[in-house]
Coordinates of C-alpha atoms in Angstrom, one line a residue:
M138 CA 88.1 12.9 88.8
V139 CA 89.5 11.6 85.6
L140 CA 87.1 10.4 82.7
G141 CA 88.1 7.8 80.1
T142 CA 88.3 8.4 76.4
G143 CA 85.1 6.3 75.8
W144 CA 83.0 8.7 77.7
L145 CA 84.3 11.6 75.6
A146 CA 83.4 9.8 72.4
S147 CA 79.8 9.1 73.6
A148 CA 79.3 12.7 74.8
S149 CA 80.5 14.1 71.6
A150 CA 77.9 11.9 69.7
Q151 CA 74.9 13.2 71.8
N152 CA 73.3 16.6 71.6
I153 CA 72.1 18.6 74.4
E154 CA 68.5 17.3 73.9
T155 CA 69.6 13.7 74.2
L156 CA 71.5 14.5 77.3
L157 CA 68.4 16.1 78.8
A158 CA 66.0 13.2 77.8
P159 CA 64.1 11.8 80.9
G160 CA 64.9 8.2 79.8
K161 CA 65.1 5.7 77.0
L162 CA 62.4 5.4 74.4
I163 CA 60.3 2.3 74.1
Q164 CA 61.5 -0.3 71.6
G165 CA 59.1 0.8 68.9
H166 CA 60.4 4.4 69.0
A167 CA 64.1 3.5 69.5
K168 CA 64.9 4.6 66.0
Y169 CA 63.9 8.2 66.9
E170 CA 66.3 8.2 69.9
E171 CA 68.7 10.7 68.3
N172 CA 66.0 12.7 66.4
C173 CA 63.8 14.3 69.0
S174 CA 62.1 16.5 66.3
E175 CA 60.2 13.4 65.0
C176 CA 57.9 13.7 68.1
H177 CA 58.7 17.1 69.7
V178 CA 58.4 20.7 68.5
K179 CA 60.4 23.2 70.4
F180 CA 58.4 25.4 72.7
N181 CA 55.1 23.8 71.5
R182 CA 53.8 20.9 73.5
Q183 CA 50.4 20.8 71.7
A184 CA 52.1 20.1 68.4
M185 CA 53.1 16.7 69.6
D186 CA 49.6 15.3 69.1
G187 CA 49.7 16.2 65.4
L188 CA 53.1 14.5 65.0
C189 CA 51.7 11.4 66.8
M190 CA 48.7 11.1 64.5
A191 CA 50.8 11.8 61.5
C192 CA 52.9 8.8 62.3
H193 CA 50.0 6.7 63.6
K194 CA 47.7 7.4 60.7
D195 CA 45.0 4.9 61.6
V196 CA 44.5 6.6 64.9
G197 CA 44.6 10.0 63.2
S198 CA 41.8 8.9 60.8
D199 CA 39.6 7.8 63.7
V200 CA 40.0 11.1 65.5
K201 CA 39.2 13.1 62.4
A202 CA 36.2 10.8 61.6
R203 CA 35.2 10.5 65.2
T204 CA 35.1 6.8 64.9
G205 CA 36.7 4.0 66.9
F206 CA 37.9 4.2 70.4
H207 CA 40.1 7.3 69.9
G208 CA 37.5 9.1 67.9
R209 CA 34.7 8.6 70.4
S210 CA 36.8 9.2 73.5
K211 CA 37.0 12.6 75.2
P212 CA 39.7 14.7 73.4
Q213 CA 43.0 14.9 75.4
A214 CA 46.8 14.9 74.7
C215 CA 48.3 11.6 73.4
S216 CA 50.9 11.8 76.2
S217 CA 48.3 11.7 78.9
C218 CA 47.8 8.0 78.1
H219 CA 50.8 7.0 76.2
A220 CA 53.9 8.4 78.0
D221 CA 57.3 7.5 76.4
H222 CA 60.9 7.6 77.7
K223 CA 60.2 4.7 80.1
G224 CA 62.7 2.3 78.8
R225 CA 62.9 -0.2 76.0
E226 CA 60.7 -2.8 77.6
A227 CA 58.1 -0.4 78.9
R228 CA 54.4 -0.8 77.9
I229 CA 52.9 2.6 77.2
V230 CA 49.4 1.2 76.5
D231 CA 47.9 0.2 79.8
L232 CA 44.3 -0.9 79.1
D233 CA 42.1 -1.8 82.0
K234 CA 39.9 -4.5 80.4
K235 CA 37.4 -4.6 83.3
K236 CA 36.7 -0.8 83.1
F237 CA 36.9 -0.5 79.3
D238 CA 33.6 0.7 77.9
H239 CA 33.2 -1.2 74.6
N240 CA 30.3 1.0 73.6
I241 CA 32.7 3.8 72.6
S242 CA 34.3 1.5 70.1
D243 CA 33.0 0.7 66.6
Y244 CA 31.6 -2.6 67.9
R245 CA 29.1 -2.6 70.7
L246 CA 28.8 -5.7 72.8
K247 CA 25.2 -7.0 72.9
G248 CA 23.6 -10.2 74.2
K249 CA 26.0 -13.0 74.9
H250 CA 28.9 -11.0 73.5
Q251 CA 29.0 -9.1 76.8
A252 CA 30.1 -12.2 78.7
V253 CA 32.7 -13.3 76.2
A254 CA 36.4 -12.8 77.3
C255 CA 38.4 -10.3 75.4
E256 CA 40.9 -12.9 74.3
K257 CA 38.2 -14.7 72.3
C258 CA 38.0 -11.9 69.8
H259 CA 41.3 -9.9 70.4
L260 CA 44.0 -12.4 69.5
P261 CA 47.6 -12.1 70.8
Q262 CA 50.1 -10.1 68.7
K263 CA 47.1 -8.3 67.1
K264 CA 46.0 -4.8 67.6
Y265 CA 42.6 -4.3 69.2
R266 CA 41.3 -2.5 66.2
E267 CA 42.2 -5.6 64.0
A268 CA 39.6 -7.7 65.8
P269 CA 37.0 -8.9 63.1
Q270 CA 33.5 -7.4 63.3
D271 CA 31.6 -9.9 61.1
C272 CA 29.9 -12.9 62.6
N273 CA 31.4 -15.4 60.2
A274 CA 35.0 -14.5 61.3
C275 CA 34.3 -15.9 64.7
H276 CA 31.5 -18.4 64.1
K277 CA 32.6 -19.9 60.8
K278 CA 32.9 -23.3 62.6
D279 CA 29.4 -22.9 63.9
D280 CA 27.9 -22.3 60.4
E281 CA 25.7 -25.3 59.8
H282 CA 24.9 -23.9 56.4
K283 CA 28.5 -24.4 55.4
G284 CA 28.7 -21.0 53.7
S285 CA 25.7 -21.6 51.4
L286 CA 23.9 -18.6 52.8
G287 CA 27.0 -16.3 52.7
P288 CA 28.8 -14.5 55.6
K289 CA 25.9 -12.3 56.7
C290 CA 24.8 -14.3 59.7
A291 CA 23.1 -11.3 61.3
D292 CA 20.4 -11.4 58.6
C293 CA 18.8 -14.3 60.5
H294 CA 20.6 -14.7 63.9
N295 CA 21.2 -12.3 66.8
E296 CA 23.5 -12.0 69.8
S297 CA 20.9 -13.1 72.3
D298 CA 20.6 -16.7 71.1
W299 CA 22.4 -18.2 68.1
K300 CA 19.6 -20.7 67.5
E301 CA 16.9 -18.0 67.5
T302 CA 16.3 -16.6 64.0
H303 CA 14.4 -13.4 62.9
F304 CA 14.6 -13.7 59.1
D305 CA 12.1 -11.6 57.1
H306 CA 11.2 -13.8 54.2
D307 CA 9.1 -11.2 52.5
K308 CA 11.7 -8.4 52.4
K309 CA 14.9 -10.3 52.0
T310 CA 13.9 -12.8 49.3
K311 CA 12.0 -12.8 46.0
F312 CA 9.4 -15.2 47.4
A313 CA 7.0 -13.5 49.9
L314 CA 5.2 -15.9 52.2
T315 CA 1.5 -15.4 51.9
G316 CA -1.5 -17.5 52.6
K317 CA -0.7 -21.0 53.7
H318 CA 3.0 -20.5 53.0
A319 CA 3.1 -18.3 56.1
D320 CA 2.2 -21.3 58.3
A321 CA 4.6 -23.7 56.7
Q322 CA 7.8 -24.8 58.5
C323 CA 11.1 -23.8 57.0
A324 CA 12.1 -27.4 56.7
D325 CA 9.0 -28.1 54.5
C326 CA 10.6 -26.2 51.7
H327 CA 14.3 -26.0 52.8
K328 CA 15.4 -29.6 53.0
N329 CA 18.6 -30.3 54.9
D330 CA 19.0 -26.6 55.7
K331 CA 20.0 -25.9 52.1
Y332 CA 18.2 -22.6 51.7
K333 CA 20.0 -21.3 48.6
D334 CA 19.1 -24.4 46.5
T335 CA 15.4 -24.1 47.3
V336 CA 13.2 -23.8 44.1
K337 CA 11.1 -20.7 43.8
T338 CA 8.3 -22.2 41.6
C339 CA 5.1 -23.9 42.7
I340 CA 5.9 -27.0 40.8
G341 CA 9.2 -27.3 42.7
C342 CA 7.3 -28.2 45.9
H343 CA 4.0 -29.4 44.5
K344 CA 5.2 -31.6 41.6
K345 CA 4.0 -34.8 43.4
A346 CA 0.5 -33.4 43.8
D347 CA 0.5 -32.5 40.1
D348 CA 1.7 -36.0 39.1
S349 CA -1.0 -37.7 41.1
S350 CA -4.2 -39.1 39.7
K351 CA -6.0 -35.9 41.0
G352 CA -3.4 -33.6 39.4
H353 CA -2.7 -32.6 35.9
K354 CA 0.3 -34.8 35.3
G355 CA 2.3 -32.0 33.8
Q356 CA -0.3 -31.4 31.1
Y357 CA -0.8 -27.8 32.1
G358 CA 2.8 -26.9 32.5
D359 CA 4.6 -25.6 35.6
K360 CA 2.9 -22.2 36.0
C361 CA 0.6 -23.4 38.8
E362 CA 0.0 -19.8 39.9
S363 CA -2.0 -19.2 36.7
C364 CA -4.9 -21.1 38.3
H365 CA -4.0 -21.7 41.9
D366 CA -2.9 -19.3 44.7
A367 CA -1.4 -19.5 48.2
K368 CA -4.6 -19.1 50.1
A369 CA -5.8 -22.6 49.1
W370 CA -4.8 -25.1 46.4
K371 CA -8.5 -25.8 45.7
P372 CA -10.6 -24.5 44.1
S373 CA -8.9 -23.1 41.1
T374 CA -8.9 -19.3 40.7
F375 CA -8.6 -19.3 36.9
N376 CA -11.3 -17.3 35.3
H377 CA -11.7 -18.4 31.7
D378 CA -13.9 -15.4 30.8
T379 CA -11.4 -12.7 31.8
D380 CA -8.1 -14.5 31.7
T381 CA -8.5 -15.7 28.1
K382 CA -10.0 -14.5 24.8
Y383 CA -12.6 -17.3 24.9
A384 CA -15.5 -16.7 27.4
L385 CA -17.3 -19.9 28.5
R386 CA -21.0 -19.8 27.9
G387 CA -23.9 -22.3 28.0
K388 CA -22.7 -25.9 28.4
H389 CA -19.1 -24.9 28.0
R390 CA -19.2 -23.6 31.6
S391 CA -19.9 -27.0 33.0
T392 CA -17.4 -28.8 30.7
R393 CA -14.2 -30.1 32.3
C394 CA -10.9 -28.5 31.3
A395 CA -9.5 -31.8 30.1
D396 CA -12.4 -32.2 27.6
C397 CA -11.0 -29.4 25.5
H398 CA -7.4 -29.2 26.6
T399 CA -6.3 -32.7 25.7
G400 CA -2.7 -31.8 24.9
H401 CA -0.1 -29.8 26.8
L402 CA -1.5 -26.4 27.7
Y403 CA 1.4 -24.4 26.5
R404 CA 2.9 -26.5 23.8
V405 CA -0.4 -27.4 22.0
Q406 CA -2.2 -24.2 20.9
L407 CA -6.0 -24.9 21.3
S408 CA -8.1 -23.3 18.6
S409 CA -11.1 -21.3 19.7
D410 CA -13.4 -22.3 16.8
C411 CA -16.3 -24.8 17.3
Y412 CA -15.1 -27.1 14.6
S413 CA -11.9 -28.1 16.5
C414 CA -13.9 -29.9 19.2
H415 CA -17.1 -30.7 17.3
K416 CA -15.8 -32.0 14.1
K417 CA -17.3 -35.5 14.8
D418 CA -20.7 -33.8 15.4
D419 CA -20.7 -32.1 12.0
K420 CA -23.5 -33.8 10.0
H421 CA -22.9 -31.4 7.1
K422 CA -19.4 -32.8 6.5
E423 CA -17.8 -29.4 6.1
S424 CA -20.2 -28.4 3.3
L425 CA -21.2 -25.4 5.4
G426 CA -17.7 -24.5 6.4
K427 CA -16.4 -24.6 10.0
D428 CA -18.2 -21.6 11.5
C429 CA -20.6 -23.7 13.5
G430 CA -21.6 -20.7 15.7
S431 CA -23.4 -19.1 12.8
C432 CA -26.3 -21.6 13.4
H433 CA -25.7 -23.4 16.7
S434 CA -25.3 -22.0 20.2
E435 CA -23.5 -23.1 23.4
R436 CA -26.8 -23.7 25.2
D437 CA -27.6 -26.9 23.3
W438 CA -26.0 -28.3 20.1
K439 CA -29.3 -29.8 19.0
E440 CA -31.3 -26.7 19.8
P441 CA -33.2 -25.3 16.7
P442 CA -30.6 -23.2 14.8
K443 CA -30.4 -19.5 15.1
F444 CA -29.6 -19.4 11.4
N445 CA -30.6 -16.2 9.5
H446 CA -31.2 -17.1 5.8
D447 CA -31.2 -13.4 4.9
Q448 CA -27.5 -13.3 5.6
T449 CA -26.8 -15.9 2.8
S450 CA -26.6 -15.3 -0.9
F451 CA -30.3 -16.5 -1.1
P452 CA -32.5 -14.4 1.2
L453 CA -36.0 -15.8 1.7
L454 CA -38.7 -13.6 0.3
G455 CA -42.4 -14.0 -0.5
K456 CA -43.7 -17.5 -0.3
H457 CA -40.2 -18.8 0.3
V458 CA -40.5 -17.6 3.9
D459 CA -43.2 -20.1 4.8
T460 CA -41.4 -23.0 3.0
E461 CA -40.0 -25.8 5.1
C462 CA -36.2 -26.2 5.1
K463 CA -36.4 -29.7 3.9
D464 CA -38.4 -28.7 0.8
C465 CA -35.2 -27.2 -0.6
H466 CA -32.5 -28.9 1.5
K467 CA -33.0 -32.5 0.8
S468 CA -30.1 -33.6 3.0
A469 CA -27.9 -32.2 5.8
M470 CA -25.6 -31.1 3.0
F471 CA -27.4 -27.7 2.9
K472 CA -25.1 -26.2 0.3
E473 CA -26.2 -28.8 -2.2
A474 CA -29.6 -26.9 -2.4
P475 CA -29.9 -25.0 -5.7
K476 CA -29.8 -21.2 -5.5
D477 CA -31.5 -20.6 -8.8
C478 CA -35.3 -20.8 -9.4
Y479 CA -34.9 -23.3 -12.1
G480 CA -33.3 -25.8 -9.7
C481 CA -36.6 -26.1 -7.8
H482 CA -39.1 -25.0 -10.4
K483 CA -37.9 -26.8 -13.5
K484 CA -41.2 -28.8 -13.8
E485 CA -43.2 -25.6 -13.8
D486 CA -41.3 -24.1 -16.7
K487 CA -43.9 -23.8 -19.5
H488 CA -41.3 -22.2 -21.8
E489 CA -39.4 -25.5 -21.9
N490 CA -36.1 -23.7 -21.2
T491 CA -36.4 -21.5 -24.3
L492 CA -36.1 -18.4 -22.1
G493 CA -33.2 -19.8 -20.1
E494 CA -33.1 -20.5 -16.4
A495 CA -33.3 -17.0 -15.1
C496 CA -36.9 -17.3 -14.0
G497 CA -36.5 -14.3 -11.7
D498 CA -36.3 -12.0 -14.6
C499 CA -40.1 -12.3 -15.1
H500 CA -41.5 -14.1 -12.1
T501 CA -41.4 -13.2 -8.3
E502 CA -41.5 -15.0 -5.1
R503 CA -45.0 -13.6 -4.2
D504 CA -46.8 -15.4 -7.1
W505 CA -45.3 -17.7 -9.7
K506 CA -48.0 -17.0 -12.2
S507 CA -47.8 -13.2 -12.1
T508 CA -45.1 -11.3 -13.9
A509 CA -46.4 -7.8 -13.0
G510 CA -43.8 -5.5 -11.7
R511 CA -40.9 -7.7 -12.6
F512 CA -40.8 -8.1 -16.3
G513 CA -40.2 -5.0 -18.4
H514 CA -39.6 -5.1 -22.1
D515 CA -37.2 -2.2 -21.7
R516 CA -34.8 -4.6 -20.1
T517 CA -34.6 -6.6 -23.3
K518 CA -32.8 -5.7 -26.5
F519 CA -36.0 -4.4 -28.0
Q520 CA -37.7 -1.6 -26.0
L521 CA -41.4 -1.0 -26.7
R522 CA -42.1 2.6 -27.6
N523 CA -44.8 4.6 -29.3
A524 CA -46.9 2.4 -31.6
H525 CA -45.2 -0.7 -30.3
A526 CA -46.3 0.2 -26.7
D527 CA -50.0 0.5 -27.7
P528 CA -51.9 -1.9 -25.4
K529 CA -53.8 -3.0 -28.4
V530 CA -50.7 -4.7 -29.7
K531 CA -50.7 -8.2 -28.1
C532 CA -47.6 -10.1 -27.2
N533 CA -48.5 -12.8 -29.7
A534 CA -48.4 -10.3 -32.5
C535 CA -44.7 -10.6 -32.4
H536 CA -44.2 -13.7 -30.3
K537 CA -45.9 -16.3 -32.4
D538 CA -44.6 -19.1 -30.1
L539 CA -44.9 -18.5 -26.4
K540 CA -42.4 -21.3 -25.8
N541 CA -39.8 -19.5 -28.0
Y542 CA -39.7 -15.8 -26.9
R543 CA -36.0 -15.5 -27.4
K544 CA -36.2 -16.4 -31.1
T545 CA -38.4 -13.5 -31.9
P546 CA -36.6 -11.2 -34.3
V547 CA -35.9 -7.7 -33.2
D548 CA -35.3 -6.0 -36.6
C549 CA -38.1 -4.0 -38.4
Y550 CA -37.9 -5.9 -41.6
S551 CA -38.8 -9.2 -40.1
C552 CA -42.2 -7.9 -39.1
H553 CA -42.7 -5.2 -41.8
Q554 CA -41.4 -7.0 -44.9
K555 CA -44.8 -6.9 -46.5
Q556 CA -45.0 -3.1 -46.1
D557 CA -41.6 -2.6 -47.9
K558 CA -42.4 -0.7 -51.1
H559 CA -38.8 -0.5 -52.0
E560 CA -38.7 -4.2 -52.7
G561 CA -35.6 -4.7 -50.6
Q562 CA -33.5 -2.3 -52.7
L563 CA -32.8 0.0 -49.7
G564 CA -31.8 -2.9 -47.4
K565 CA -33.5 -4.1 -44.2
K566 CA -32.7 -1.1 -41.9
C567 CA -36.1 0.4 -42.1
E568 CA -35.3 2.6 -39.0
T569 CA -33.0 4.7 -41.2
C570 CA -36.1 6.5 -42.7
H571 CA -39.1 5.3 -40.7
N572 CA -39.8 5.5 -37.0
D573 CA -42.0 3.6 -34.5
R574 CA -44.6 6.4 -34.1
T575 CA -46.1 5.9 -37.6
W576 CA -44.9 3.9 -40.6
E577 CA -46.0 6.5 -43.1
T578 CA -43.9 9.3 -41.8
T579 CA -40.2 9.3 -42.7
R580 CA -37.3 11.1 -41.2
F581 CA -34.8 10.5 -43.9
D582 CA -31.8 12.9 -43.9
H583 CA -30.3 13.2 -47.4
A584 CA -27.3 14.9 -46.0
L585 CA -26.2 11.4 -44.6
T586 CA -26.0 10.0 -48.1
K587 CA -23.3 10.4 -50.8
F588 CA -25.4 13.2 -52.4
P589 CA -26.4 15.9 -49.8
L590 CA -29.1 18.3 -51.1
T591 CA -28.0 21.9 -51.4
G592 CA -29.2 25.0 -53.3
K593 CA -32.1 24.4 -55.7
H594 CA -32.0 20.6 -55.1
V595 CA -33.6 21.2 -51.6
P596 CA -37.2 22.0 -52.8
V597 CA -37.2 19.4 -55.6
K598 CA -39.6 16.6 -54.9
C599 CA -38.2 13.1 -54.4
E600 CA -40.0 11.8 -57.5
K601 CA -38.0 14.2 -59.8
C602 CA -34.9 12.2 -59.2
H603 CA -36.2 8.9 -57.7
E604 CA -38.7 7.8 -60.4
T605 CA -39.4 4.6 -58.5
N606 CA -39.4 3.4 -54.9
R607 CA -36.1 1.9 -55.7
F608 CA -34.4 5.0 -54.6
Q609 CA -30.9 3.7 -55.1
D610 CA -31.5 3.7 -58.9
A611 CA -31.3 7.5 -59.0
P612 CA -28.1 8.9 -60.5
E613 CA -25.6 10.6 -58.2
D614 CA -23.9 12.8 -60.8
C615 CA -25.1 16.1 -62.4
Y616 CA -25.0 14.8 -66.0
G617 CA -27.5 12.0 -65.1
C618 CA -30.3 14.5 -64.6
H619 CA -29.0 17.5 -66.6
K620 CA -27.9 15.8 -69.8
K621 CA -30.5 17.7 -71.9
E622 CA -29.2 21.0 -70.6
D623 CA -25.6 20.5 -71.7
E624 CA -24.9 23.2 -74.2
H625 CA -21.3 22.2 -74.5
K626 CA -22.1 18.8 -76.2
L627 CA -19.7 17.0 -73.8
K628 CA -16.7 19.1 -74.8
F629 CA -16.1 19.8 -71.1
G630 CA -17.0 16.3 -70.0
E631 CA -19.7 15.1 -67.6
K632 CA -18.4 16.9 -64.5
C633 CA -20.8 19.8 -64.6
D634 CA -20.0 20.7 -61.0
S635 CA -16.5 21.8 -62.1
C636 CA -18.1 25.1 -63.3
H637 CA -21.7 25.0 -62.3
N638 CA -23.3 24.9 -58.8
T639 CA -26.7 24.1 -57.2
R640 CA -27.5 27.8 -56.5
G641 CA -28.4 28.3 -60.2
W642 CA -27.5 26.5 -63.5
P643 CA -26.6 29.7 -65.4
I644 CA -24.3 30.7 -62.6
W645 CA -20.9 29.3 -63.3
D646 CA -17.4 30.0 -62.2
F647 CA -14.1 28.4 -63.2
N648 CA -10.9 29.9 -61.9
H649 CA -8.4 29.0 -64.6
D650 CA -5.6 30.6 -62.7
K651 CA -6.0 28.5 -59.5
R652 CA -7.3 25.3 -60.9
T653 CA -4.9 24.9 -63.8
E654 CA -1.3 25.4 -64.5
Y655 CA -2.1 28.0 -67.2
K656 CA -2.8 31.5 -66.0
I657 CA -5.4 33.5 -68.2
E658 CA -4.4 37.1 -68.8
G659 CA -4.5 39.9 -71.4
A660 CA -6.4 39.1 -74.6
H661 CA -6.9 35.5 -73.4
L662 CA -9.6 36.8 -71.0
K663 CA -11.9 37.6 -73.8
V664 CA -11.4 34.3 -75.6
A665 CA -14.2 31.7 -75.3
C666 CA -13.4 28.4 -73.7
E667 CA -14.2 26.4 -76.9
S668 CA -11.6 28.4 -78.8
C669 CA -8.9 26.5 -77.0
H670 CA -10.7 23.4 -75.8
T671 CA -12.0 22.2 -79.2
A672 CA -11.8 18.4 -78.7
P673 CA -14.3 16.4 -76.6
A674 CA -13.3 15.8 -73.0
P675 CA -12.0 12.3 -72.3
K676 CA -14.2 10.1 -70.2
G677 CA -13.8 11.1 -66.5
K678 CA -12.1 14.4 -67.3
A679 CA -13.6 17.9 -67.1
A680 CA -12.1 19.1 -70.5
A681 CA -9.6 18.0 -73.0
T682 CA -6.0 18.8 -72.3
V683 CA -4.6 21.8 -74.2
G684 CA -0.9 22.6 -74.6
K685 CA 0.6 25.0 -72.2
N686 CA 2.8 27.0 -74.7
C687 CA 1.8 29.7 -77.2
I688 CA 2.6 27.7 -80.3
S689 CA 0.0 25.1 -79.4
C690 CA -2.7 27.6 -80.3
H691 CA -0.8 30.1 -82.4
R692 CA 1.1 27.9 -84.9
K693 CA -0.8 29.3 -87.8
D694 CA 0.0 32.8 -86.6
D695 CA 3.8 32.2 -86.6
V696 CA 5.1 34.3 -89.6
H697 CA 8.6 33.2 -88.6
D698 CA 7.9 29.6 -89.8
G699 CA 9.3 28.4 -86.5
Q700 CA 12.7 30.1 -87.0
F701 CA 12.5 31.6 -83.5
G702 CA 11.4 28.5 -81.8
M703 CA 8.2 27.9 -79.6
R704 CA 8.8 30.6 -77.0
C705 CA 6.6 33.2 -78.6
E706 CA 6.3 35.0 -75.2
T707 CA 9.9 36.1 -75.5
C708 CA 8.9 38.7 -78.0
H709 CA 5.1 38.8 -78.0
A710 CA 2.7 39.8 -75.2
V711 CA -0.7 38.4 -74.3
Q712 CA -2.2 41.9 -74.4
D713 CA -1.6 42.3 -78.1
W714 CA -0.1 39.7 -80.5
K715 CA 1.2 42.3 -82.9
K716 CA 3.0 44.3 -80.3
V717 CA 6.5 43.1 -80.1
T718 CA 8.7 43.6 -77.1
T719 CA 11.7 42.1 -75.5
R720 CA 12.0 40.8 -72.0
M721 CA 15.3 39.0 -72.4
G722 CA 18.3 39.5 -70.3
L723 CA 21.5 40.9 -71.8
G724 CA 23.2 37.5 -72.1
E725 CA 20.3 35.9 -73.9
R726 CA 20.0 38.9 -76.2
K727 CA 23.6 38.6 -77.3
Q728 CA 23.3 34.9 -78.1
L729 CA 20.1 35.6 -80.1
Q730 CA 21.8 38.4 -82.0
V731 CA 24.7 36.1 -83.0
L732 CA 22.2 33.5 -84.1
L733 CA 20.1 35.9 -86.2
A734 CA 23.1 37.6 -87.8
S735 CA 24.5 34.3 -88.9
R736 CA 21.3 33.0 -90.2
F737 CA 20.0 36.1 -92.1
S738 CA 23.4 37.2 -93.4
V739 CA 24.3 33.8 -94.8
W740 CA 21.0 32.8 -96.1
G741 CA 20.0 36.3 -97.3
Y742 CA 17.0 36.6 -95.1
S743 CA 18.0 40.0 -93.6
S744 CA 15.5 41.8 -95.8
R745 CA 12.7 39.5 -94.8
F746 CA 13.5 40.0 -91.1
E747 CA 13.5 43.7 -91.6
R748 CA 10.2 43.6 -93.4
T749 CA 8.7 41.5 -90.6
T750 CA 10.0 43.4 -87.6
G751 CA 10.5 46.9 -89.0
P752 CA 13.7 48.8 -89.6
A753 CA 14.1 50.0 -86.0
M754 CA 13.7 46.5 -84.4
A755 CA 15.8 44.9 -87.1
D756 CA 18.7 47.3 -86.3
T757 CA 18.3 46.5 -82.7
W758 CA 18.2 42.7 -83.0
M759 CA 20.9 42.6 -85.7
G760 CA 23.2 44.7 -83.6
R761 CA 23.5 47.6 -86.0
T762 CA 22.8 50.1 -83.3

């Protein structure tokens, strides 16, 4: 047998596996005809299932998840149902529709779905798994709601009967059906099957009832549930006592809502005070304010008031308690009634207003004529003490005019002028020396004057200095009383206290070192004051001014005739005038030597200087040694 060249070419293109293949692959697997390893594993038949599911991933996912037909079916090799190599036109999926159990798929057939032909849901050229599982995919044309309620038809409908609904309004909506709403037909609220557009507020359905003559005509807003509930539209469930801050009492409980709520309930804020509603009933014309409840009650507006006068600025005491209101309140304008005693008792004022209008300072509400327990003189500017408080002293002793109490003087002098033995010389402040226990006893403190008493002045009787009751005539200086005792004949002036003191007149002490600029020392300590202070002291001075240098007193003793100047202390000492010494510095000494040498040598006075100072001193001063 001879083979053609074409056969040789075809045989060379095929491998041994291809030659051994049981037949052609189906059209869908034709591309794997020359590559057996895409579906087969050598010497391992079980590995074929893994390769199948690796290629058919949707089936593999079902098997792994145990969902769908393949996942719920009994596990077996893929080739047991889907055998290949049967030719290009072969169908390896042979499904018996009559025996197929739909319950092992992801979509169980219930109700009327069981009688529906497979082709109704599984369309040609579509895989079985691609059949839609939602109601709207098949019944979109049957949707009378035209998509307004969304695609979840099963929320209301079921497979037994499309027209039968089982919608749970309480759980699946925000509007639970309670009370009479549970008996209402769906069409009563959902007009024209438009469920989504249905309002969820009471006013949405009951607006006509609110707009009617028996309704509120929108005056109370659209929150009907504030007063009404679903059990019954009438009566209202609103409790004014608990649902508001204003409890209804008395006649307010029987008052219609519209009598107070005249405007829109939520736009017009209604005040809770009485005056807002009863302004026209106010006979006091706001004179008592707007707190009507302080006097009136809700039981009856005209009921006798529950007003407590003690809570006002004028509590009723004494005889005021029994007084009729109209006796003080002449009109309904109660605040016009005077609050002071004088406003009502002006005609009874016997003092003719000289004591002012504060009648309560003396009188009480218990008895107008009695002042006991109220008036106290201690509350005035003049307290009654000691002799003034003596019961024998009558009021008219000071108050000459009972109608003019306030003009009574409060100073001592006005009453005791006749008893003033000082004839007014000590002024009118009698209390400075006298007291109200007894006029004769004085408590004058001389230390408070310009001349305090010290030393031997203390036991001296007043008459020694004050020769008359005009005490201010007494001199205040020492010289005024001790003129006769002045042994210095005014040489040291009139200021005796410069040296003397009140402890004893012979005792005196003047510190010349501290009180003057000239220190007393040496022979000066034995010199009497009059030796230097020879002239009378000028008026107002303690002593006449004396020069501060030696020459002022020792001019006559200057044997140098002023040749050495006025600085005697340069050579002489205060201990002894005749003792000559030098306290000059070297520089001053040299200058003086030159001066002395020139004067005494030229004028021939060297012998005179030597006679005066002595030979030794002359040699020293003249520079001869």
